[in-house]
């Protein structure tokens, strides 16, 4: 088979790039396409020397720094790729990659991290955070998001098979595109987070400090529990709000950004990893479980795929300090085995991801009568 893999854009080695890395491991002979490629040399290792074919976005003024500002042109850009010679197209999509044009003889399997969140249910939150709820700029942005939403819905019909990264995203796909999908959880590097059965006394949160992560809520809750230690690792624009929520509490330690070895040590030593965001999946939770660390997580989003209640952690029902406090109190009555946490994490390994994607593609090829060798 001739195979093409389409990725949105390449500017850092983050969550979606880890999916791309595994797709390239499954299909090393595939040709790679991306809307644009500005990966620094220090982060290109996972491409294995490949140089992707890029779109006209790559050559637009100041694209290296401002390529996201060209979002309105990306549907046109991704539709310009000529994929007529391929038997199989795999797209890794959180915005436009699933919108590539393929012919009737080409099987298109799309791994969807999410429909275009800022054009659908998170539009109002996006406008509020960008301070564009009113005025001419806000009106223009609403018009653009309306256009993107219409294109996102239409292009959601183009893949033949859709894999969703969690049950939460599968439901979002059903709601936004009226499509069914198969859940294939993203790959997690479990080897980088070794199992440690002995735990310390501190609860830990490690995250970017952005509004939806609700680190301020966690700090507020633990300020009301002075007999319980909390360590917060991470940095970002919400740091001021987090410090304000923590106040002068002696039981809360804010470390700021930490190195990868220090992060692993924190997760491995934690009494529990606390997570208060409504996240599409939540790789950090799996990394904590790989260390044998229990979870206390908000019960919406990807956490419901990860946490096995009362076995590897527990879920709290509301994004409120009182709800988290009640969860911590209940957690301390449970006897959660670190071994159960590690076994749970194994469900999300890179090997499991590769096996599931191979099977999904093989079944889709068989259904279409496409020879795979």
Short mmCIF file of C-alpha atoms in Angstrom, two decimals:
data_model
loop_
_atom_site.label_atom_id
_atom_site.label_comp_id
_atom_site.label_asym_id
_atom_site.label_seq_id
_atom_site.Cartn_x
_atom_site.Cartn_y
_atom_site.Cartn_z
CA UNK A 1 0.00 0.00 0.00
CA UNK A 2 0.92 3.62 -0.51
CA UNK A 3 0.29 5.41 2.78
CA UNK A 4 0.13 9.09 3.74
CA UNK A 5 -0.01 10.49 7.28
CA UNK A 6 -1.42 14.00 7.76
CA UNK A 7 -0.65 16.04 10.87
CA UNK A 8 -1.98 19.48 11.71
CA UNK A 9 1.13 21.52 12.39
CA UNK A 10 4.55 20.79 13.83
CA UNK A 11 5.93 23.31 16.30
CA UNK A 12 6.63 21.27 19.45
CA UNK A 13 6.84 17.68 20.67
CA UNK A 14 3.61 17.53 22.67
CA UNK A 15 0.60 15.22 23.08
CA UNK A 16 -0.58 14.99 19.48
CA UNK A 17 3.01 14.58 18.29
CA UNK A 18 3.30 11.49 20.50
CA UNK A 19 0.39 10.02 18.55
CA UNK A 20 2.10 10.95 15.30
CA UNK A 21 5.30 9.31 16.54
CA UNK A 22 3.49 6.01 17.05
CA UNK A 23 1.69 6.21 13.68
CA UNK A 24 5.10 6.64 12.03
CA UNK A 25 6.37 3.63 14.00
CA UNK A 26 3.46 1.52 12.71
CA UNK A 27 3.84 2.74 9.12
CA UNK A 28 7.51 3.74 8.64
CA UNK A 29 7.07 3.75 4.86
CA UNK A 30 4.35 6.44 4.98
CA UNK A 31 4.76 9.89 3.44
CA UNK A 32 4.24 12.72 5.92
CA UNK A 33 2.23 15.90 5.35
CA UNK A 34 1.64 18.89 7.67
CA UNK A 35 0.03 22.31 7.28
CA UNK A 36 3.34 23.78 8.45
CA UNK A 37 6.56 22.58 10.07
CA UNK A 38 8.46 24.78 12.51
CA UNK A 39 9.80 22.09 14.82
CA UNK A 40 13.12 23.04 16.39
CA UNK A 41 16.02 20.72 15.62
CA UNK A 42 16.15 19.60 19.25
CA UNK A 43 12.63 18.11 19.02
CA UNK A 44 12.72 16.47 15.57
CA UNK A 45 13.99 13.09 16.75
CA UNK A 46 10.59 11.38 16.56
CA UNK A 47 10.29 12.14 12.83
CA UNK A 48 13.20 9.81 12.09
CA UNK A 49 14.76 12.22 9.60
CA UNK A 50 11.53 12.77 7.65
CA UNK A 51 10.84 16.19 6.17
CA UNK A 52 7.08 16.63 5.76
CA UNK A 53 5.39 18.09 2.72
CA UNK A 54 3.87 21.39 3.89
CA UNK A 55 1.18 23.76 2.62
CA UNK A 56 1.34 27.38 1.50
CA UNK A 57 0.89 28.41 5.17
CA UNK A 58 4.59 27.58 5.60
CA UNK A 59 5.54 30.48 3.33
CA UNK A 60 3.17 33.17 4.58
CA UNK A 61 4.59 36.28 6.33
CA UNK A 62 5.73 35.68 9.92
CA UNK A 63 4.24 32.17 9.83
CA UNK A 64 6.92 30.75 12.09
CA UNK A 65 5.65 32.81 15.00
CA UNK A 66 2.05 33.54 14.04
CA UNK A 67 0.90 30.50 12.05
CA UNK A 68 -2.11 29.99 14.36
CA UNK A 69 -3.38 33.39 13.20
CA UNK A 70 -3.84 31.80 9.79
CA UNK A 71 -6.40 29.32 11.13
CA UNK A 72 -9.04 30.67 8.76
CA UNK A 73 -6.87 29.66 5.79
CA UNK A 74 -6.01 26.18 7.07
CA UNK A 75 -9.08 24.42 5.62
CA UNK A 76 -8.05 25.65 2.19
CA UNK A 77 -4.44 24.68 2.87
CA UNK A 78 -5.19 21.10 3.89
CA UNK A 79 -7.49 20.63 0.89
CA UNK A 80 -4.61 21.46 -1.46
CA UNK A 81 -2.70 18.26 -0.70
CA UNK A 82 -2.94 15.87 -3.65
CA UNK A 83 -3.48 12.43 -2.11
CA UNK A 84 -4.89 10.75 -5.21
CA UNK A 85 -2.08 8.19 -5.38
CA UNK A 86 -2.54 6.75 -1.89
CA UNK A 87 -4.38 3.63 -0.79
CA UNK A 88 -4.50 4.65 2.89
CA UNK A 89 -4.55 8.10 4.49
CA UNK A 90 -4.16 8.49 8.26
CA UNK A 91 -4.89 11.88 9.76
CA UNK A 92 -4.08 13.06 13.29
CA UNK A 93 -6.57 15.85 13.85
CA UNK A 94 -7.65 18.41 16.42
CA UNK A 95 -8.53 21.09 13.87
CA UNK A 96 -8.23 20.61 10.10
CA UNK A 97 -6.20 17.46 9.28
CA UNK A 98 -9.29 15.27 8.99
CA UNK A 99 -10.53 17.58 6.21
CA UNK A 100 -8.09 16.34 3.54
CA UNK A 101 -9.72 15.36 0.25
CA UNK A 102 -9.52 11.70 -0.75
CA UNK A 103 -11.02 9.76 -3.64
CA UNK A 104 -13.33 6.72 -3.54
CA UNK A 105 -10.37 4.32 -3.86
CA UNK A 106 -8.60 5.71 -0.78
CA UNK A 107 -9.35 4.65 2.79
CA UNK A 108 -9.17 7.57 5.22
CA UNK A 109 -8.79 6.75 8.93
CA UNK A 110 -8.71 9.78 11.22
CA UNK A 111 -7.42 9.80 14.79
CA UNK A 112 -9.35 12.68 16.36
CA UNK A 113 -8.01 14.41 19.46
CA UNK A 114 -11.13 16.59 19.45
CA UNK A 115 -13.47 18.42 17.10
CA UNK A 116 -12.56 22.08 16.83
CA UNK A 117 -13.30 22.93 20.48
CA UNK A 118 -13.10 26.72 20.16
CA UNK A 119 -15.66 26.64 17.33
CA UNK A 120 -18.17 24.49 19.24
CA UNK A 121 -18.95 24.23 22.96
CA UNK A 122 -15.88 26.18 24.11
CA UNK A 123 -16.49 29.19 21.83
CA UNK A 124 -17.80 31.43 24.63
CA UNK A 125 -14.96 30.47 26.95
CA UNK A 126 -12.43 31.17 24.19
CA UNK A 127 -13.91 34.61 23.48
CA UNK A 128 -14.04 35.44 27.18
CA UNK A 129 -10.41 34.46 27.79
CA UNK A 130 -9.32 36.40 24.69
CA UNK A 131 -11.38 39.40 25.89
CA UNK A 132 -13.30 39.48 22.62
CA UNK A 133 -16.86 39.13 23.92
CA UNK A 134 -17.85 42.44 22.31
CA UNK A 135 -16.66 45.02 19.82
CA UNK A 136 -15.70 44.82 16.18
CA UNK A 137 -12.87 42.33 16.76
CA UNK A 138 -15.19 40.09 18.74
CA UNK A 139 -17.84 40.22 16.02
CA UNK A 140 -15.27 39.34 13.35
CA UNK A 141 -14.00 36.44 15.46
CA UNK A 142 -17.55 35.12 15.94
CA UNK A 143 -18.10 35.27 12.19
CA UNK A 144 -14.84 33.40 11.56
CA UNK A 145 -15.66 30.76 14.18
CA UNK A 146 -19.09 30.32 12.59
CA UNK A 147 -17.42 29.67 9.23
CA UNK A 148 -14.96 27.25 10.85
CA UNK A 149 -17.80 25.45 12.64
CA UNK A 150 -19.65 24.91 9.37
CA UNK A 151 -16.47 23.60 7.70
CA UNK A 152 -15.65 21.41 10.71
CA UNK A 153 -19.09 19.79 10.53
CA UNK A 154 -18.88 19.25 6.77
CA UNK A 155 -15.34 17.88 6.85
CA UNK A 156 -16.26 15.58 9.75
CA UNK A 157 -18.03 13.46 7.12
CA UNK A 158 -14.84 12.92 5.08
CA UNK A 159 -13.00 10.21 7.07
CA UNK A 160 -14.22 6.67 6.45
CA UNK A 161 -13.33 5.63 10.00
CA UNK A 162 -12.84 7.81 13.07
CA UNK A 163 -10.84 6.91 16.18
CA UNK A 164 -11.53 9.11 19.23
CA UNK A 165 -8.96 9.55 21.97
CA UNK A 166 -11.51 9.02 24.78
CA UNK A 167 -15.19 8.29 25.37
CA UNK A 168 -15.59 12.01 26.13
CA UNK A 169 -14.29 12.92 22.66
CA UNK A 170 -16.41 10.19 21.07
CA UNK A 171 -19.46 11.90 22.56
CA UNK A 172 -18.22 15.31 21.37
CA UNK A 173 -17.80 13.86 17.85
CA UNK A 174 -21.34 12.45 18.00
CA UNK A 175 -22.70 15.80 19.15
CA UNK A 176 -20.73 17.98 16.70
CA UNK A 177 -20.50 15.84 13.57
CA UNK A 178 -23.27 13.24 14.05
CA UNK A 179 -20.63 10.53 13.54
CA UNK A 180 -19.84 7.36 15.44
CA UNK A 181 -16.23 6.61 16.38
CA UNK A 182 -14.06 3.94 17.99
CA UNK A 183 -12.21 4.88 21.19
CA UNK A 184 -8.44 4.37 20.96
CA UNK A 185 -6.69 5.97 23.90
CA UNK A 186 -3.50 7.93 23.17
CA UNK A 187 -0.09 6.37 23.84
CA UNK A 188 1.70 7.08 27.10
CA UNK A 189 5.42 6.55 27.72
CA UNK A 190 5.10 4.34 30.78
CA UNK A 191 8.82 3.48 30.77
CA UNK A 192 9.61 7.07 31.69
CA UNK A 193 7.52 6.78 34.90
CA UNK A 194 8.82 3.81 36.93
CA UNK A 195 6.70 2.09 39.56
CA UNK A 196 7.31 3.09 43.19
CA UNK A 197 5.19 1.36 45.87
CA UNK A 198 6.26 3.51 48.82
CA UNK A 199 4.53 6.90 49.02
CA UNK A 200 5.06 10.14 50.88
CA UNK A 201 2.46 12.24 52.69
CA UNK A 202 1.96 15.06 50.14
CA UNK A 203 -0.78 15.39 47.56
CA UNK A 204 0.58 16.60 44.21
CA UNK A 205 -0.71 18.57 41.25
CA UNK A 206 1.49 19.16 38.20
CA UNK A 207 0.09 21.19 35.33
CA UNK A 208 0.28 24.24 33.13
CA UNK A 209 -1.26 27.20 34.94
CA UNK A 210 -4.12 27.98 32.55
CA UNK A 211 -7.75 28.75 33.51
CA UNK A 212 -9.46 25.47 32.64
CA UNK A 213 -6.97 23.40 34.67
CA UNK A 214 -8.52 24.89 37.86
CA UNK A 215 -5.34 24.74 39.92
CA UNK A 216 -6.78 27.65 41.92
CA UNK A 217 -9.65 25.40 43.00
CA UNK A 218 -7.20 22.78 44.30
CA UNK A 219 -5.22 25.42 46.19
CA UNK A 220 -8.41 26.85 47.69
CA UNK A 221 -9.52 23.39 48.85
CA UNK A 222 -6.20 22.56 50.52
CA UNK A 223 -6.04 25.97 52.19
CA UNK A 224 -9.15 24.74 54.04
CA UNK A 225 -7.33 21.51 54.98
CA UNK A 226 -4.24 22.81 56.84
CA UNK A 227 -3.35 19.34 58.11
CA UNK A 228 -2.78 18.01 54.59
CA UNK A 229 0.26 18.86 52.44
CA UNK A 230 -0.11 19.95 48.83
CA UNK A 231 2.73 20.41 46.32
CA UNK A 232 1.95 22.37 43.15
CA UNK A 233 4.34 22.10 40.20
CA UNK A 234 3.97 24.10 37.00
CA UNK A 235 3.85 27.63 35.67
CA UNK A 236 1.72 29.80 33.43
CA UNK A 237 -0.54 32.85 33.26
CA UNK A 238 -2.73 31.71 36.18
CA UNK A 239 0.15 31.60 38.67
CA UNK A 240 -0.99 34.81 40.35
CA UNK A 241 -4.50 33.48 40.87
CA UNK A 242 -3.12 30.19 42.23
CA UNK A 243 -0.88 32.02 44.73
CA UNK A 244 -3.84 34.12 45.79
CA UNK A 245 -5.98 31.01 46.31
CA UNK A 246 -3.21 29.37 48.36
CA UNK A 247 -2.77 32.49 50.50
CA UNK A 248 -0.18 32.16 53.26
CA UNK A 249 -1.01 28.51 53.98
CA UNK A 250 1.98 26.65 55.40
CA UNK A 251 0.73 23.34 54.02
CA UNK A 252 0.87 24.40 50.34
CA UNK A 253 4.19 24.47 48.48
CA UNK A 254 4.28 26.06 45.00
CA UNK A 255 7.40 24.90 43.18
CA UNK A 256 6.83 26.49 39.79
CA UNK A 257 8.26 24.75 36.75
CA UNK A 258 10.29 21.62 37.52
CA UNK A 259 12.63 19.43 35.47
CA UNK A 260 11.42 16.12 34.06
CA UNK A 261 13.39 14.04 36.62
CA UNK A 262 11.94 16.16 39.44
CA UNK A 263 8.43 15.76 38.00
CA UNK A 264 8.81 11.98 37.91
CA UNK A 265 10.05 12.00 41.50
CA UNK A 266 7.09 14.11 42.62
CA UNK A 267 4.56 11.83 40.95
CA UNK A 268 6.22 8.69 42.29
CA UNK A 269 6.32 9.98 45.88
CA UNK A 270 2.82 11.50 45.94
CA UNK A 271 0.13 10.25 48.28
CA UNK A 272 -2.27 11.02 45.41
CA UNK A 273 -2.27 13.02 42.19
CA UNK A 274 -5.03 15.66 42.15
CA UNK A 275 -6.68 16.69 38.87
CA UNK A 276 -9.51 19.23 38.65
CA UNK A 277 -9.79 19.91 34.90
CA UNK A 278 -12.36 18.77 32.36
CA UNK A 279 -9.77 17.33 29.98
CA UNK A 280 -10.11 15.49 26.68
CA UNK A 281 -7.97 12.67 28.07
CA UNK A 282 -5.29 13.60 30.62
CA UNK A 283 -1.92 11.94 30.01
CA UNK A 284 -0.58 13.29 33.32
CA UNK A 285 -3.07 11.11 35.19
CA UNK A 286 -1.81 7.98 33.42
CA UNK A 287 1.80 8.96 34.15
CA UNK A 288 0.94 9.21 37.86
CA UNK A 289 -0.78 5.81 37.75
CA UNK A 290 2.32 4.33 36.09
CA UNK A 291 4.26 5.36 39.20
CA UNK A 292 1.70 3.50 41.32
CA UNK A 293 0.10 6.76 42.50
CA UNK A 294 -3.68 6.99 43.09
CA UNK A 295 -5.83 9.70 41.48
CA UNK A 296 -8.37 12.17 42.84
CA UNK A 297 -9.95 13.67 39.73
CA UNK A 298 -12.92 15.71 38.58
CA UNK A 299 -15.47 13.25 37.22
CA UNK A 300 -15.90 14.60 33.69
CA UNK A 301 -13.85 14.23 30.53
CA UNK A 302 -11.03 11.77 30.05
CA UNK A 303 -10.71 11.09 33.78
CA UNK A 304 -13.74 8.79 33.55
CA UNK A 305 -11.79 6.60 31.09
CA UNK A 306 -8.73 6.47 33.34
CA UNK A 307 -9.87 6.27 36.96
CA UNK A 308 -11.22 2.96 38.23
CA UNK A 309 -13.30 4.23 41.17
CA UNK A 310 -12.21 2.93 44.59
CA UNK A 311 -9.57 0.74 42.89
CA UNK A 312 -7.08 3.23 41.42
CA UNK A 313 -8.55 6.47 42.77
CA UNK A 314 -11.83 8.32 42.94
CA UNK A 315 -13.81 10.99 41.10
CA UNK A 316 -15.42 14.09 42.61
CA UNK A 317 -18.65 15.36 41.02
CA UNK A 318 -18.35 19.16 41.01
CA UNK A 319 -15.60 21.70 40.27
CA UNK A 320 -15.95 23.14 43.76
CA UNK A 321 -13.58 23.22 46.71
CA UNK A 322 -16.16 21.53 48.94
CA UNK A 323 -16.49 18.64 46.49
CA UNK A 324 -12.73 18.13 46.37
CA UNK A 325 -12.45 18.33 50.17
CA UNK A 326 -15.09 15.61 50.51
CA UNK A 327 -13.18 13.49 47.98
CA UNK A 328 -9.91 13.83 49.90
CA UNK A 329 -11.67 12.83 53.12
CA UNK A 330 -13.16 9.77 51.45
CA UNK A 331 -9.88 8.90 49.72
CA UNK A 332 -8.20 8.60 53.09
CA UNK A 333 -10.65 5.86 54.07
CA UNK A 334 -9.70 3.74 51.04
CA UNK A 335 -6.89 1.23 50.71
CA UNK A 336 -5.69 1.67 47.13
CA UNK A 337 -2.87 -0.64 46.05
CA UNK A 338 -0.04 0.96 44.07
CA UNK A 339 0.15 -2.27 42.04
CA UNK A 340 -3.45 -1.75 40.88
CA UNK A 341 -2.57 1.76 39.73
CA UNK A 342 0.39 0.52 37.67
CA UNK A 343 -1.70 -2.28 36.15
CA UNK A 344 -4.33 0.29 35.18
CA UNK A 345 -1.70 2.44 33.46
CA UNK A 346 -0.62 -0.50 31.30
CA UNK A 347 -3.91 -0.16 29.40
CA UNK A 348 -2.55 3.05 27.88
CA UNK A 349 0.93 1.97 26.81
CA UNK A 350 2.44 2.79 23.42
CA UNK A 351 2.37 -0.91 22.51
CA UNK A 352 -1.37 -1.13 23.23
CA UNK A 353 -1.98 1.97 21.10
CA UNK A 354 -0.04 0.51 18.16
CA UNK A 355 -1.89 -2.81 18.40
CA UNK A 356 -5.29 -1.13 18.49
CA UNK A 357 -4.53 1.17 15.56
CA UNK A 358 -3.15 -1.72 13.48
CA UNK A 359 -6.31 -3.72 14.16
CA UNK A 360 -8.59 -0.78 13.40
CA UNK A 361 -6.88 -0.12 10.07
CA UNK A 362 -6.74 -3.82 9.18
CA UNK A 363 -10.47 -4.24 9.83
CA UNK A 364 -11.27 -1.11 7.81
CA UNK A 365 -9.11 -2.35 4.91
CA UNK A 366 -10.76 -5.77 5.00
CA UNK A 367 -14.21 -4.19 4.94
CA UNK A 368 -13.23 -2.17 1.86
CA UNK A 369 -11.49 -5.08 0.15
CA UNK A 370 -8.10 -3.32 0.24
CA UNK A 371 -5.08 -5.61 0.21
CA UNK A 372 -2.64 -4.73 3.01
CA UNK A 373 0.45 -6.39 1.55
#
